[in-house]
CSV table of C-alpha atoms in Angstrom, one decimal:
chain,number,residue,atom,x,y,z
M,543,MET,CA,12.4,22.5,-4.5
M,544,VAL,CA,13.5,24.0,-7.8
M,545,LEU,CA,13.1,21.5,-10.6
M,546,ASN,CA,14.2,22.3,-14.1
M,547,VAL,CA,14.1,19.9,-17.1
M,548,ASP,CA,15.7,20.7,-20.4
M,549,ASN,CA,14.1,18.7,-23.2
M,550,LYS,CA,12.2,16.1,-21.2
M,551,THR,CA,11.4,14.1,-24.5
M,552,ASP,CA,8.0,12.8,-25.3
M,553,TYR,CA,8.5,9.8,-23.1
M,554,LEU,CA,8.6,11.4,-19.7
M,555,ASN,CA,6.4,13.8,-17.9
M,556,ASP,CA,6.8,16.2,-15.0
M,557,TYR,CA,5.4,13.8,-12.5
M,558,HIS,CA,8.1,11.3,-13.3
M,559,PHE,CA,10.9,13.8,-12.5
M,560,GLN,CA,9.2,14.8,-9.3
M,561,THR,CA,8.8,11.3,-8.0
M,562,LEU,CA,12.4,10.6,-8.9
M,563,CYS,CA,13.6,13.7,-7.0
M,564,MET,CA,11.9,12.4,-3.8
M,565,LEU,CA,14.1,9.4,-3.7
M,566,TYR,CA,16.8,11.7,-2.3
M,567,PHE,CA,14.7,14.6,-1.3
M,568,PRO,CA,11.6,13.1,0.5
M,569,GLY,CA,8.8,15.5,1.3
M,570,GLU,CA,9.8,18.1,-1.3
M,571,LYS,CA,7.2,20.3,-3.0
M,572,PHE,CA,7.5,21.6,-6.5
M,573,PRO,CA,5.5,24.9,-6.6
M,574,PRO,CA,5.3,26.4,-10.1
M,575,GLY,CA,7.4,29.4,-10.9
M,576,ILE,CA,9.8,28.9,-8.1
M,577,THR,CA,13.4,30.0,-8.9
M,578,GLU,CA,15.2,29.9,-5.6
M,579,ALA,CA,15.3,27.2,-3.0
M,580,GLU,CA,17.9,25.3,-0.9
M,581,ASN,CA,17.4,22.1,-2.9
M,582,LYS,CA,17.5,22.1,-6.7
M,583,ALA,CA,17.5,19.5,-9.4
M,584,TYR,CA,18.5,20.1,-13.0
M,585,PHE,CA,17.8,17.5,-15.7
M,586,SER,CA,19.1,17.7,-19.3
M,587,LEU,CA,18.1,15.2,-22.0
M,588,ALA,CA,19.0,14.8,-25.6
M,589,GLU,CA,18.3,12.1,-28.2
M,590,ASN,CA,20.6,11.5,-31.1
M,591,ASP,CA,21.3,8.5,-33.4
M,592,GLY,CA,19.1,6.2,-31.3
M,593,LYS,CA,20.8,7.1,-28.0
M,594,ILE,CA,19.5,9.0,-25.0
M,595,TYR,CA,21.9,11.4,-23.3
M,596,ALA,CA,21.0,12.4,-19.8
M,597,LYS,CA,22.7,14.7,-17.3
M,598,VAL,CA,21.6,15.6,-13.8
M,599,LYS,CA,22.9,18.2,-11.3
M,600,LEU,CA,21.7,18.2,-7.8
M,601,PHE,CA,22.1,20.9,-5.1
M,602,ALA,CA,21.5,20.4,-1.4
M,603,GLY,CA,22.3,23.7,0.3
M,604,SER,CA,25.9,24.5,-0.5
M,605,LYS,CA,26.8,21.1,-1.8
M,606,SER,CA,26.2,19.8,-5.3
M,607,ALA,CA,27.0,16.8,-7.5
M,608,GLU,CA,26.5,15.7,-11.1
M,609,GLY,CA,25.7,12.5,-12.9
M,610,SER,CA,25.3,11.4,-16.5
M,611,SER,CA,24.5,8.4,-18.7
M,612,VAL,CA,24.2,7.5,-22.4
M,613,LEU,CA,21.9,4.5,-23.2
M,614,CYS,CA,20.4,3.0,-26.3
M,615,ASN,CA,17.7,0.3,-26.7
M,616,ASP,CA,20.3,-2.4,-27.1
M,617,ASP,CA,21.9,-1.9,-23.7
M,618,PHE,CA,19.3,-3.8,-21.7
M,619,THR,CA,18.7,-7.3,-20.6
M,620,ILE,CA,15.5,-7.6,-22.6
M,621,PRO,CA,14.2,-5.9,-25.8
M,622,VAL,CA,12.9,-2.4,-24.9
M,623,ASP,CA,11.5,0.7,-26.5
M,624,GLY,CA,12.5,4.4,-26.4
M,625,ALA,CA,10.3,5.1,-23.3
M,626,PHE,CA,12.2,2.5,-21.3
M,627,THR,CA,15.5,3.8,-22.4
M,628,ALA,CA,14.7,7.4,-21.6
M,629,GLN,CA,13.5,6.4,-18.1
M,630,ALA,CA,16.6,4.4,-17.5
M,631,ALA,CA,19.0,7.1,-18.7
M,632,VAL,CA,17.5,9.7,-16.5
M,633,GLY,CA,17.3,7.3,-13.5
M,634,VAL,CA,20.9,6.1,-13.8
M,635,ALA,CA,22.2,9.7,-14.1
M,636,TYR,CA,20.1,10.8,-11.1
M,637,LEU,CA,21.4,7.9,-9.0
M,638,GLU,CA,24.9,8.8,-9.9
M,639,ALA,CA,24.5,12.4,-8.8
M,640,GLY,CA,22.6,11.4,-5.7
M,641,HIS,CA,25.2,8.8,-4.7
M,642,ARG,CA,27.9,11.4,-5.0
M,643,LEU,CA,26.0,14.0,-3.1
M,644,PHE,CA,24.6,11.9,-0.2
M,645,GLY,CA,26.8,8.8,-0.1
M,646,PHE,CA,24.2,6.1,-0.5
M,647,LEU,CA,22.0,4.4,-3.2
M,648,PRO,CA,18.3,3.8,-2.7
M,649,PRO,CA,17.5,0.1,-2.3
M,650,TRP,CA,14.9,0.2,-5.1
M,651,GLY,CA,17.3,1.9,-7.6
M,652,TYR,CA,15.4,4.4,-9.7
M,653,LEU,CA,12.1,2.5,-9.5
M,654,THR,CA,9.4,4.9,-8.3
M,655,GLY,CA,6.2,2.8,-8.7
M,656,LEU,CA,4.2,1.5,-5.9
M,657,ARG,CA,4.0,-2.1,-7.2
M,658,PRO,CA,7.5,-3.4,-8.1
M,659,VAL,CA,6.2,-7.0,-7.7
M,660,LYS,CA,3.6,-6.4,-10.4
M,661,ARG,CA,6.5,-5.4,-12.7
M,662,ALA,CA,8.3,-8.6,-11.9
M,663,ARG,CA,5.2,-10.7,-12.5
M,664,TYR,CA,4.7,-8.9,-15.8
M,665,TYR,CA,8.0,-10.1,-17.2
M,666,LEU,CA,7.7,-13.6,-15.7
M,667,ASP,CA,4.2,-13.8,-17.4
M,668,LYS,CA,5.7,-12.8,-20.7
M,669,GLY,CA,7.9,-15.8,-20.5
M,670,TYR,CA,11.2,-14.5,-19.2
M,671,ASP,CA,12.9,-16.8,-16.7
M,672,GLU,CA,13.9,-15.7,-13.2
M,673,HIS,CA,17.5,-15.2,-14.1
M,674,THR,CA,16.6,-12.7,-16.8
M,675,VAL,CA,14.2,-10.8,-14.6
M,676,HIS,CA,16.8,-10.8,-11.8
M,677,SER,CA,19.3,-9.3,-14.1
M,678,LEU,CA,16.7,-6.8,-15.4
M,679,PHE,CA,16.1,-5.6,-11.8
M,680,THR,CA,19.7,-5.5,-10.6
M,681,LYS,CA,21.5,-4.5,-13.8
M,682,ASP,CA,19.0,-2.2,-15.5
M,683,TYR,CA,16.8,-0.9,-12.7
M,684,LYS,CA,19.7,-0.8,-10.2
M,685,VAL,CA,17.6,-2.5,-7.5
M,686,ALA,CA,19.5,-4.0,-4.6
M,687,GLU,CA,20.0,-7.8,-4.5
M,688,GLU,CA,17.8,-8.3,-1.4
M,689,LYS,CA,14.9,-6.3,-2.9
M,690,THR,CA,15.2,-8.1,-6.2
M,691,ARG,CA,15.1,-11.5,-4.5
M,692,LEU,CA,12.2,-10.4,-2.4
M,693,SER,CA,10.3,-9.2,-5.5
M,694,LEU,CA,10.8,-12.5,-7.3
M,695,ASP,CA,9.9,-14.6,-4.3
M,696,ILE,CA,6.6,-12.7,-3.8
M,697,ALA,CA,5.9,-12.7,-7.6
M,698,ASN,CA,6.0,-16.5,-7.5
M,699,THR,CA,3.9,-16.8,-4.4
M,700,GLU,CA,1.3,-14.4,-5.9
M,701,ALA,CA,1.1,-16.4,-9.1
M,702,LYS,CA,0.1,-19.5,-7.1
M,703,MET,CA,-2.4,-17.5,-5.0
M,704,LEU,CA,-4.0,-15.9,-8.1
M,705,LYS,CA,-4.3,-19.1,-10.1
M,706,PRO,CA,-7.7,-20.2,-8.6
M,707,TYR,CA,-9.2,-16.8,-9.4
M,708,GLY,CA,-11.1,-16.2,-12.7
M,709,ASN,CA,-12.3,-13.2,-14.5
M,710,ASN,CA,-15.7,-13.2,-12.9
M,711,ASP,CA,-14.4,-13.4,-9.3
M,712,CYS,CA,-14.7,-10.2,-7.3
M,713,CYS,CA,-14.0,-8.7,-3.8
M,714,LEU,CA,-16.0,-6.5,-1.6
M,715,TYR,CA,-14.5,-3.7,0.6
M,716,ILE,CA,-16.5,-2.0,3.3
M,717,ALA,CA,-15.1,1.2,4.8
M,718,VAL,CA,-15.7,2.3,8.4
M,719,PRO,CA,-13.6,5.5,8.6
M,720,PHE,CA,-13.7,6.2,12.3
M,721,CYS,CA,-11.0,5.8,14.9
M,722,PRO,CA,-10.9,6.4,18.7
M,723,THR,CA,-7.9,8.7,18.2
M,724,ARG,CA,-5.8,9.7,15.2
M,725,CYS,CA,-2.2,8.5,15.0
M,726,GLU,CA,0.5,11.0,14.3
M,727,TYR,CA,1.6,9.2,11.1
M,728,CYS,CA,-1.9,8.5,9.8
M,729,SER,CA,-3.0,9.8,6.4
M,730,PHE,CA,-6.1,7.6,6.0
M,731,VAL,CA,-9.5,9.2,6.0
M,732,SER,CA,-10.4,8.3,9.6
M,733,TYR,CA,-12.0,10.5,12.2
M,734,SER,CA,-12.0,10.7,16.0
M,735,ASN,CA,-14.0,13.7,17.2
M,736,ASP,CA,-17.4,13.8,18.9
M,737,LYS,CA,-19.1,15.7,16.0
M,738,LEU,CA,-18.1,13.0,13.5
M,739,PHE,CA,-18.9,10.1,15.9
M,740,LYS,CA,-22.5,11.5,15.9
M,741,THR,CA,-22.7,10.8,12.2
M,742,ILE,CA,-22.2,7.0,12.7
M,743,PRO,CA,-26.0,6.2,12.9
M,744,ASP,CA,-26.7,8.1,9.6
M,745,TYR,CA,-23.5,6.7,8.1
M,746,LEU,CA,-24.7,3.1,8.8
M,747,VAL,CA,-28.0,3.9,7.1
M,748,ARG,CA,-26.3,5.1,4.0
M,749,LEU,CA,-23.8,2.3,4.1
M,750,ASP,CA,-26.7,-0.2,4.4
M,751,GLU,CA,-28.2,1.2,1.2
M,752,ASP,CA,-25.0,1.0,-0.7
M,753,LEU,CA,-24.5,-2.6,0.4
M,754,ILE,CA,-27.9,-3.5,-1.0
M,755,ARG,CA,-27.2,-1.7,-4.2
M,756,THR,CA,-23.8,-3.4,-4.5
M,757,SER,CA,-25.3,-6.8,-3.9
M,758,GLU,CA,-27.7,-6.2,-6.8
M,759,VAL,CA,-24.9,-5.1,-9.1
M,760,ILE,CA,-22.9,-8.2,-8.3
M,761,LYS,CA,-25.9,-10.4,-9.1
M,762,ARG,CA,-26.7,-8.6,-12.4
M,763,THR,CA,-23.1,-8.7,-13.6
M,764,GLY,CA,-22.7,-12.3,-12.8
M,765,PHE,CA,-19.7,-12.0,-10.5
M,766,LYS,CA,-18.8,-14.5,-7.8
M,767,LEU,CA,-17.9,-12.9,-4.5
M,768,ARG,CA,-14.7,-14.5,-3.2
M,769,SER,CA,-13.3,-12.1,-0.6
M,770,ILE,CA,-14.8,-9.5,1.8
M,771,TYR,CA,-12.7,-7.0,3.7
M,772,ILE,CA,-14.1,-4.7,6.4
M,773,GLY,CA,-11.5,-2.0,7.0
M,774,GLY,CA,-11.2,1.6,8.1
M,775,GLY,CA,-10.3,3.5,10.1
M,776,THR,CA,-11.1,1.0,12.8
M,777,PRO,CA,-14.3,-1.0,12.3
M,778,SER,CA,-14.1,-2.3,15.9
M,779,VAL,CA,-14.7,1.3,17.1
M,780,LEU,CA,-18.4,0.4,16.4
M,781,ASN,CA,-20.4,-1.2,19.2
M,782,GLU,CA,-21.7,-4.8,18.8
M,783,MET,CA,-25.1,-3.8,17.6
M,784,GLN,CA,-23.6,-1.6,14.9
M,785,ILE,CA,-21.1,-4.3,13.8
M,786,GLY,CA,-24.0,-6.8,13.7
M,787,ARG,CA,-26.0,-4.5,11.5
M,788,ILE,CA,-23.3,-4.5,8.9
M,789,LEU,CA,-22.8,-8.2,9.1
M,790,ASP,CA,-26.5,-8.9,9.0
M,791,ARG,CA,-26.8,-7.0,5.7
M,792,VAL,CA,-23.8,-8.8,4.2
M,793,THR,CA,-25.1,-12.3,5.1
M,794,GLU,CA,-28.7,-11.4,4.0
M,795,LYS,CA,-28.0,-9.8,0.7
M,796,PHE,CA,-24.8,-11.3,-0.7
M,797,ASP,CA,-24.3,-14.8,-2.1
M,798,LEU,CA,-21.5,-16.1,0.2
M,799,SER,CA,-21.4,-19.7,-1.3
M,800,ASN,CA,-18.2,-18.9,-3.2
M,801,LEU,CA,-16.5,-16.9,-0.4
M,802,ASN,CA,-12.9,-17.8,0.2
M,803,GLU,CA,-12.1,-15.4,3.0
M,804,PHE,CA,-13.8,-12.8,5.3
M,805,THR,CA,-11.6,-10.2,7.0
M,806,PHE,CA,-12.5,-7.8,9.8
M,807,GLU,CA,-9.9,-5.2,10.8
M,808,SER,CA,-10.0,-4.9,14.6
M,809,GLY,CA,-6.9,-2.7,14.3
M,810,ARG,CA,-6.9,-0.8,17.6
M,811,PRO,CA,-6.4,-2.9,20.7
M,812,ASP,CA,-8.4,-0.3,22.7
M,813,THR,CA,-11.5,-1.1,20.7
M,814,THR,CA,-11.1,-4.8,20.7
M,815,ASN,CA,-12.6,-7.3,23.1
M,816,ALA,CA,-13.5,-11.0,23.2
M,817,SER,CA,-17.2,-10.3,22.8
M,818,LYS,CA,-16.8,-8.3,19.5
M,819,LEU,CA,-14.4,-10.9,18.2
M,820,ALA,CA,-16.8,-13.8,19.0
M,821,LEU,CA,-19.6,-11.8,17.3
M,822,VAL,CA,-17.8,-11.4,14.0
M,823,LYS,CA,-16.6,-15.0,14.0
M,824,SER,CA,-20.2,-16.1,14.4
M,825,TYR,CA,-21.0,-14.4,11.1
M,826,GLY,CA,-18.2,-16.3,9.3
M,827,VAL,CA,-15.3,-13.9,9.6
M,828,ASP,CA,-12.2,-16.0,9.6
M,829,ARG,CA,-9.5,-13.3,9.5
M,830,VAL,CA,-8.8,-10.4,11.9
M,831,SER,CA,-6.1,-7.8,12.5
M,832,VAL,CA,-5.0,-6.5,15.9
M,833,ASN,CA,-2.3,-4.0,15.2
M,834,PRO,CA,0.1,-2.7,17.8
M,835,GLN,CA,2.5,-0.9,15.4
M,836,THR,CA,5.0,-1.2,18.3
M,837,THR,CA,4.9,-2.8,21.7
M,838,ARG,CA,7.0,-0.1,23.4
M,839,ASP,CA,4.7,2.1,25.5
M,840,GLU,CA,6.9,5.2,25.2
M,841,VAL,CA,6.7,5.0,21.4
M,842,LEU,CA,3.0,4.3,21.4
M,843,LYS,CA,2.5,7.5,23.4
M,844,ARG,CA,4.8,9.4,21.0
M,845,ILE,CA,2.7,8.4,18.0
M,846,GLY,CA,-0.7,9.1,19.5
M,847,ARG,CA,-1.9,5.5,19.7
M,848,ALA,CA,-3.6,6.1,23.1
M,849,HIS,CA,-3.4,2.4,24.1
M,850,SER,CA,-0.8,0.5,26.1
M,851,SER,CA,1.2,-2.6,25.2
M,852,LYS,CA,-0.7,-4.4,27.9
M,853,GLN,CA,-4.0,-3.6,26.1
M,854,PHE,CA,-2.5,-5.0,22.9
M,855,PHE,CA,-1.4,-8.3,24.5
M,856,GLU,CA,-4.9,-8.7,26.0
M,857,ALA,CA,-6.6,-8.0,22.7
M,858,ALA,CA,-4.1,-10.4,20.9
M,859,GLU,CA,-4.8,-13.2,23.4
M,860,ALA,CA,-8.6,-12.7,22.9
M,861,ALA,CA,-8.2,-12.9,19.1
M,862,LEU,CA,-6.1,-16.0,19.3
M,863,SER,CA,-8.4,-17.7,21.7
M,864,VAL,CA,-11.5,-17.2,19.5
M,865,GLY,CA,-10.0,-19.4,16.9
M,866,PHE,CA,-9.8,-17.5,13.7
M,867,LYS,CA,-8.0,-19.0,10.7
M,868,SER,CA,-5.7,-16.0,10.6
M,869,VAL,CA,-4.7,-13.3,13.1
M,870,ASN,CA,-2.5,-10.5,11.7
M,871,GLY,CA,-0.5,-7.8,13.5
M,872,ASP,CA,1.1,-4.7,11.9
M,873,LEU,CA,4.4,-3.2,12.9
M,874,ILE,CA,6.0,0.0,11.6
M,875,ALA,CA,9.7,0.4,11.1
M,876,GLY,CA,11.2,3.9,11.6
M,877,LEU,CA,8.7,5.3,14.1
M,878,LEU,CA,9.7,8.4,15.9
M,879,GLY,CA,11.4,7.5,19.2
M,880,ASP,CA,11.9,3.8,18.2
M,881,ASP,CA,15.2,2.1,17.4
M,882,PHE,CA,16.4,-1.3,16.1
M,883,GLU,CA,16.3,-2.9,19.5
M,884,GLY,CA,12.8,-1.6,20.1
M,885,PHE,CA,11.6,-2.8,16.7
M,886,SER,CA,13.2,-6.2,17.2
M,887,LYS,CA,11.5,-6.7,20.5
M,888,SER,CA,8.1,-5.8,19.0
M,889,LEU,CA,8.7,-8.3,16.2
M,890,GLU,CA,9.7,-11.0,18.7
M,891,ASP,CA,6.5,-10.2,20.7
M,892,LEU,CA,4.3,-10.9,17.7
M,893,ILE,CA,6.2,-14.1,16.8
M,894,GLY,CA,6.0,-15.2,20.4
M,895,LEU,CA,2.3,-14.7,20.5
M,896,GLY,CA,1.8,-17.0,17.6
M,897,PHE,CA,0.5,-14.6,15.0
M,898,ASN,CA,0.4,-16.4,11.6
M,899,ASN,CA,0.3,-13.1,9.7
M,900,ILE,CA,2.6,-10.2,10.4
M,901,THR,CA,2.8,-7.1,8.2
M,902,VAL,CA,5.9,-4.9,8.4
M,903,HIS,CA,5.3,-1.3,7.2
M,904,THR,CA,7.9,1.4,6.9
M,905,LEU,CA,7.0,4.9,8.2
M,906,SER,CA,5.7,7.0,5.3
M,907,VAL,CA,5.2,10.7,5.9
M,908,LYS,CA,2.1,11.8,4.1
M,909,ASN,CA,0.8,15.4,3.6
M,910,ALA,CA,-2.3,14.8,5.7
M,911,ALA,CA,-0.4,13.2,8.6
M,912,PRO,CA,0.1,15.4,11.8
M,913,MET,CA,3.8,14.5,12.0
M,914,ARG,CA,4.2,16.1,8.5
M,915,PHE,CA,4.7,19.4,10.3
M,916,ASP,CA,7.7,18.1,12.2
M,917,GLU,CA,9.8,17.7,9.1
M,918,SER,CA,13.2,18.1,10.8
M,919,GLU,CA,12.7,14.8,12.6
M,920,VAL,CA,10.7,12.6,10.3
M,921,TYR,CA,12.3,12.9,6.9
M,922,ASP,CA,15.3,10.7,6.4
M,923,ALA,CA,16.1,9.5,2.8
M,924,ASP,CA,19.0,7.3,4.0
M,925,GLY,CA,16.9,5.9,6.9
M,926,THR,CA,19.6,3.5,8.2
M,927,ASN,CA,17.6,2.4,11.2
M,928,ALA,CA,14.4,1.8,9.3
M,929,ARG,CA,16.3,-0.1,6.5
M,930,LYS,CA,18.0,-2.2,9.1
M,931,CYS,CA,14.7,-3.1,10.8
M,932,VAL,CA,13.1,-4.0,7.5
M,933,SER,CA,16.0,-6.2,6.4
M,934,HIS,CA,16.0,-7.9,9.9
M,935,SER,CA,12.3,-8.6,9.7
M,936,TYR,CA,12.7,-10.3,6.3
M,937,LYS,CA,15.3,-12.7,7.7
M,938,ARG,CA,13.7,-13.2,11.1
M,939,LEU,CA,10.2,-13.9,9.9
M,940,GLU,CA,11.6,-16.4,7.3
M,941,GLU,CA,13.3,-18.2,10.2
M,942,ALA,CA,9.9,-18.2,12.1
M,943,GLY,CA,8.2,-19.8,9.1
M,944,LEU,CA,6.4,-16.8,7.8
M,945,LYS,CA,6.9,-16.1,4.1
M,946,PRO,CA,6.5,-12.8,2.2
M,947,TYR,CA,3.5,-12.8,0.0
M,948,TYR,CA,2.6,-9.2,-0.9
M,949,LEU,CA,4.5,-5.9,-1.1
M,950,TYR,CA,3.9,-2.3,-1.9
M,951,ARG,CA,5.8,1.0,-1.7
M,952,GLN,CA,4.7,4.5,-0.8
M,953,LYS,CA,6.1,8.0,-1.4
M,954,ASN,CA,8.2,9.7,1.3
M,955,THR,CA,9.0,6.4,3.0
M,956,VAL,CA,11.9,6.5,5.4
M,957,GLY,CA,14.9,4.9,3.8
M,958,ASN,CA,13.0,4.3,0.5
M,959,ALA,CA,11.9,1.0,2.1
M,960,GLU,CA,8.7,-0.9,1.5
M,961,ASN,CA,5.7,-2.6,3.2
M,962,VAL,CA,5.6,-6.4,3.2
M,963,GLY,CA,3.0,-8.9,4.4
M,964,TYR,CA,4.3,-12.2,5.8
M,965,ALA,CA,2.2,-15.3,6.5
M,966,ILE,CA,2.5,-18.9,7.4
M,967,PRO,CA,1.9,-20.6,4.0
M,968,GLY,CA,-1.7,-21.3,3.5
M,969,THR,CA,-2.9,-18.4,5.7
M,970,GLU,CA,-2.2,-15.5,3.3
M,971,CYS,CA,-4.8,-12.8,2.7
M,972,ASP,CA,-6.0,-13.1,-1.0
M,973,TYR,CA,-7.6,-9.6,-0.8
M,974,ASN,CA,-4.2,-7.9,-0.3
M,975,VAL,CA,-2.8,-9.6,-3.4
M,976,LEU,CA,-5.8,-8.9,-5.5
M,977,MET,CA,-5.8,-5.3,-4.6
M,978,MET,CA,-2.0,-4.8,-5.2
M,979,GLU,CA,-1.9,-6.7,-8.5
M,980,GLU,CA,-5.2,-5.3,-9.8
M,981,THR,CA,-6.3,-8.5,-11.4
M,982,ASN,CA,-9.9,-8.6,-10.3
M,983,THR,CA,-12.8,-6.2,-9.7
M,984,VAL,CA,-13.2,-4.9,-6.2
M,985,PHE,CA,-16.6,-3.4,-5.3
M,986,ALA,CA,-16.4,-0.9,-2.4
M,987,CYS,CA,-18.9,0.8,-0.1
M,988,GLY,CA,-18.4,3.7,2.3
M,989,ALA,CA,-16.7,7.1,2.6
M,990,SER,CA,-13.2,7.1,1.0
M,991,ALA,CA,-13.9,3.7,-0.6
M,992,ILE,CA,-12.9,3.2,-4.3
M,993,THR,CA,-14.5,0.6,-6.5
M,994,LYS,CA,-12.0,-0.7,-9.0
M,995,LEU,CA,-13.4,-2.3,-12.2
M,996,VAL,CA,-11.1,-4.6,-14.1
M,997,ALA,CA,-12.0,-5.7,-17.6
M,998,PRO,CA,-12.3,-9.4,-18.1
M,999,ASP,CA,-9.1,-9.4,-20.3
M,1000,GLY,CA,-7.3,-7.2,-17.7
M,1001,GLY,CA,-6.6,-4.6,-20.3
M,1002,LYS,CA,-8.6,-1.8,-18.8
M,1003,ILE,CA,-9.2,-0.5,-15.2
M,1004,GLU,CA,-11.7,2.1,-14.1
M,1005,ARG,CA,-12.2,3.5,-10.6
M,1006,ILE,CA,-15.3,4.9,-9.0
M,1007,ALA,CA,-14.5,6.9,-5.8
M,1008,PHE,CA,-16.9,7.7,-3.0
M,1009,PRO,CA,-16.5,11.1,-1.3
M,1010,LYS,CA,-13.6,11.0,1.2
M,1011,TYR,CA,-15.3,12.5,4.3
M,1012,PRO,CA,-18.4,11.2,6.1
M,1013,PHE,CA,-20.3,14.5,5.9
M,1014,GLU,CA,-19.7,14.6,2.1
M,1015,TYR,CA,-20.6,11.0,1.7
M,1016,LEU,CA,-23.9,11.5,3.5
M,1017,ALA,CA,-24.7,14.6,1.4
M,1018,ALA,CA,-23.7,13.0,-1.9
M,1019,PRO,CA,-26.4,11.8,-4.4
M,1020,HIS,CA,-27.4,8.3,-3.7
M,1021,GLY,CA,-26.0,5.5,-5.9
M,1022,ILE,CA,-22.8,3.6,-6.3
M,1023,GLY,CA,-22.1,4.5,-10.0
M,1024,GLU,CA,-24.4,1.7,-11.4
M,1025,ASP,CA,-24.5,3.3,-14.8
M,1026,LYS,CA,-20.7,3.3,-15.1
M,1027,ILE,CA,-20.5,-0.2,-13.8
M,1028,TYR,CA,-23.0,-1.6,-16.3
M,1029,SER,CA,-21.5,0.3,-19.1
M,1030,PHE,CA,-18.1,-0.9,-18.3
M,1031,PHE,CA,-19.2,-4.5,-18.3
M,1032,ASN,CA,-21.3,-4.1,-21.5
M,1033,GLY,CA,-24.7,-3.6,-20.0
M,1034,GLY,CA,-24.4,-6.2,-17.3
M,1035,ASN,CA,-23.1,-9.1,-19.4
M,1036,ASN,CA,-19.8,-10.1,-17.8
M,1037,GLY,CA,-19.7,-13.3,-19.8
C-alpha cells in the first residue's frame, strides 16, 4: 500500500498511520519507497492557532474518497493535550473518507490499541464518571454504542477483580509450544512435526531449570505467587509422565500458599482424556480449557484442527466430570466455511454442556498463519458475518448468565471485532485480566514466553523475552534474566 503523510506533526509516528490504515485495508503492507499500488492513503496535517487541520484521501483501485476535520483541545469531553487532538483529527478524517469509500464505520471508531478496556479504566480511575467516559468513547473516539457499553461493563468487573491484588502479587506462565497439528489460522509459536517433537525431553530439562531459577527469583524479590497458567501450544500434547514432571517441579519449588488459581490449557480435544485431567487436578489445578473453536466437522477440517466434534464432546464431558472450578471453551467467529447459523449452534453446544467460561474470539489473520496466503478469502474489513456472530454472543451469553470480564483486540481482525472472555460471576480467570491490564508482574518460562516486570507504582513496565523457537531456546545461554529482574526491583528489595 502507498502511504504518504504530509507534516505528520510531532505527536504521531508512522506506525500510528499504518495501524489506522488497516482498519479499512486489513493485511496491507507498507514497503518503503513504494510509489504505485492499487490501494493508497494520503494524509495531510497542519497546525495553526491551536487547531489541528487533517485531510485524508483514500484510493481502493479505481475508487477514491476524501475526509477532513478541524479540531482543537477544547472540542472534547475531557481536558486533552495536543497529542490527543492530533490523533483525533486524523482519526475522524480517516473514518469520514473510509465511510464514503466503503459504506461502513468500524465498530471501534479510530481506536487502534489492543486494550480499549484499559483506556476506559484509566479514565474511570482518574475520577471521571461513567457518563463522561461513555461520551468520550462514543463522541470523541467514535466507538459504537455496543462496544462502549461492553468496555465500561468489563472495566467495572475488572476493577472488582483486581482489588484484592497488591503490588507484590505475581503470576507464573509456563509455555509448552507444541501441538499435534497446526491450525490454519494459528500464529502462535507452536510446532507439530516429528523433528520438533523429539526436542521435548531436552525442552523439559531446560524448562525445569528455568522453573527452579524463577522460584528463587520470586523468593528473593518477596513476591507472592497468586496465579499459575500453563499454556501453549497445547500442554496436553505431553504424556502423563511429562505433565507430572512439570507439576512436580511447580509444587516442590514454589510457595503455593497464596495461590488463587491454577490453569492448565488442555486446548485440543484430540490430546485430552480423563486420565490426564484427573492427574492435573490432583496437583491442585482448578481451571482447564477444552477448545473446539467450532463444533461443525466440515469447518474443523477446513481449518486444520484434525479432530472431530465428537472428540470435543467426549473431552468436554471428561473435563466436566472431573470437577474443576472452571471449564472454558473457545470459539472463533468468522472462520472460513462457517456462517452465523454454524457459529450460533456451536455457541449453544457450549452453553448446553454447562461450560461456565466461554471465550469468543474473532478470526485474526496474522503474517505467520498458513491462511495468510489465501488473502482473497480471509480478509474482510466489513466482516458482516463475524460482527453479527460477535454481537449475538454478547446477548446470548448474558442471557445464559455468563458476563463479559476481559477483552482484547488484534490487528487484521475480520470486521474489526474483538475477543471477549465470558464467565459465570465468581469463576473468572484472574490471569487473563492481569495480563491484559498489565497491573502485576508475570514471570514466564519456556520458548516464546515473555516475563513482564511491572514497577510497584505501575509507572514502568519492562519485558524479558525468551527465544521464540524450541531449538533457539535450547541453544540460548542459560538464565532467565536475573540481573535485569533484580536491577528492576532495586537489587531484590520489592518492599
